[in-house]
Amino acid sequence: MKLVIGNDHAAVEMKNQIMKYLEDKGIEVVNVGTDSTESFDYPIAGYRAAKLVASGEVDGGVLICGTGIGISLAANKVKGIRAAVCSEPYSAKLAKMHNNANMIAFGARVVGVELAKMIVDEWLNAEYLGGKHARRVAMISEIEETGRLEAAEKQ
Ligand code: RB5
């Protein structure tokens, strides 16, 4: 498995810890974030990471900034990306099972590193359920691709 990790200046230490955690599991990790604590604009890391996921060059991505919000918002602007910000493992698991999230995000100023590891594990180990969830994920893609949602306009 190959993942990408992206971060801004608020999350350098956590990025390093999560990278090591993943690499110790035998997962290859591509680092597209900053390694400096100098101010770094999170959309750059979010965009770089999202492009690798969307192109299929990696199997998924981990995004970390102060809150996880800005970097995930940027990543979600890339077509095909479903990045979920999670502060606890239950949502991380469901983000994969129901929403087929291909990126997981969290905040280095919000969660501690041990909780972050649990969040990553739940997301990584969960499987997308498909079925009725596939219809809803397809609706998200319809909005992304057409700027419209036919089912919503009918009602
Ligand atoms: C940087 O100060 C901070 O705004 C950023 O890390 C992130 O929390 C944005 O969403």
XYZ file of C-alpha atoms in Angstrom, residues 54-150:
97
model
C -7.143 11.502 -7.646
C -4.643 10.267 -10.248
C -4.440 6.857 -8.588
C -0.694 7.182 -7.953
C -1.363 6.413 -4.293
C -4.089 4.453 -2.539
C -5.205 7.245 -0.215
C -4.043 10.210 1.769
C -3.622 11.681 5.227
C -3.995 15.440 5.700
C -2.962 17.341 8.816
C -3.064 21.058 9.586
C -3.966 22.908 12.798
C -7.592 21.765 12.696
C -7.663 19.524 9.616
C -10.300 21.832 8.169
C -8.413 24.106 5.786
C -6.291 21.382 4.269
C -9.324 19.126 3.715
C -11.346 21.952 2.176
C -8.537 22.487 -0.331
C -8.222 18.763 -1.077
C -11.975 18.434 -1.582
C -11.797 20.943 -4.445
C -9.864 18.378 -6.480
C -12.187 16.240 -8.571
C -12.657 12.752 -7.167
C -11.559 13.593 -3.643
C -13.620 12.776 -0.599
C -11.576 14.025 2.353
C -13.158 13.619 5.790
C -12.055 15.586 8.853
C -12.312 13.366 11.918
C -11.453 13.979 15.551
C -12.340 10.481 16.732
C -12.076 6.925 15.357
C -15.806 6.172 14.964
C -16.274 8.892 12.340
C -13.063 7.810 10.621
C -14.373 4.252 10.270
C -17.755 5.425 8.972
C -16.086 7.888 6.616
C -14.727 4.857 4.740
C -17.721 2.510 5.234
C -20.426 4.963 4.180
C -18.699 7.808 2.356
C -15.790 5.965 0.750
C -13.472 8.720 1.960
C -10.219 8.466 0.055
C -8.484 10.941 2.352
C -8.591 11.344 6.123
C -7.842 14.647 7.830
C -7.360 15.757 11.398
C -5.936 18.641 13.382
C -2.585 18.579 15.126
C -3.965 21.241 17.465
C -7.098 19.179 18.100
C -6.081 15.560 18.637
C -3.076 13.965 20.294
C -0.817 11.642 18.361
C -2.190 8.424 19.876
C -5.732 9.408 18.964
C -4.511 10.374 15.502
C -3.051 6.877 15.055
C -6.408 5.337 16.015
C -8.195 7.617 13.542
C -5.831 6.577 10.751
C -6.156 2.884 11.642
C -9.966 2.893 11.665
C -10.070 4.631 8.300
C -7.418 2.347 6.786
C -8.894 -0.897 8.073
C -12.542 -0.194 7.279
C -14.125 -1.297 4.013
C -16.532 0.680 1.897
C -19.978 -0.925 2.084
C -21.335 0.217 -1.288
C -25.040 -0.604 -1.754
C -27.311 2.297 -0.754
C -24.210 4.262 0.156
C -22.993 4.032 -3.423
C -26.097 5.914 -4.608
C -25.325 8.741 -2.199
C -21.634 8.876 -3.052
C -22.641 8.965 -6.734
C -24.831 11.988 -5.929
C -21.807 13.766 -4.489
C -19.936 13.020 -7.723
C -22.895 14.287 -9.774
C -22.760 17.640 -7.983
C -19.000 17.749 -8.520
C -19.218 16.918 -12.224
C -22.317 18.820 -13.292
C -22.833 21.472 -10.618
C -26.331 20.048 -10.193
C -28.168 17.223 -8.442
C -31.094 15.935 -10.450
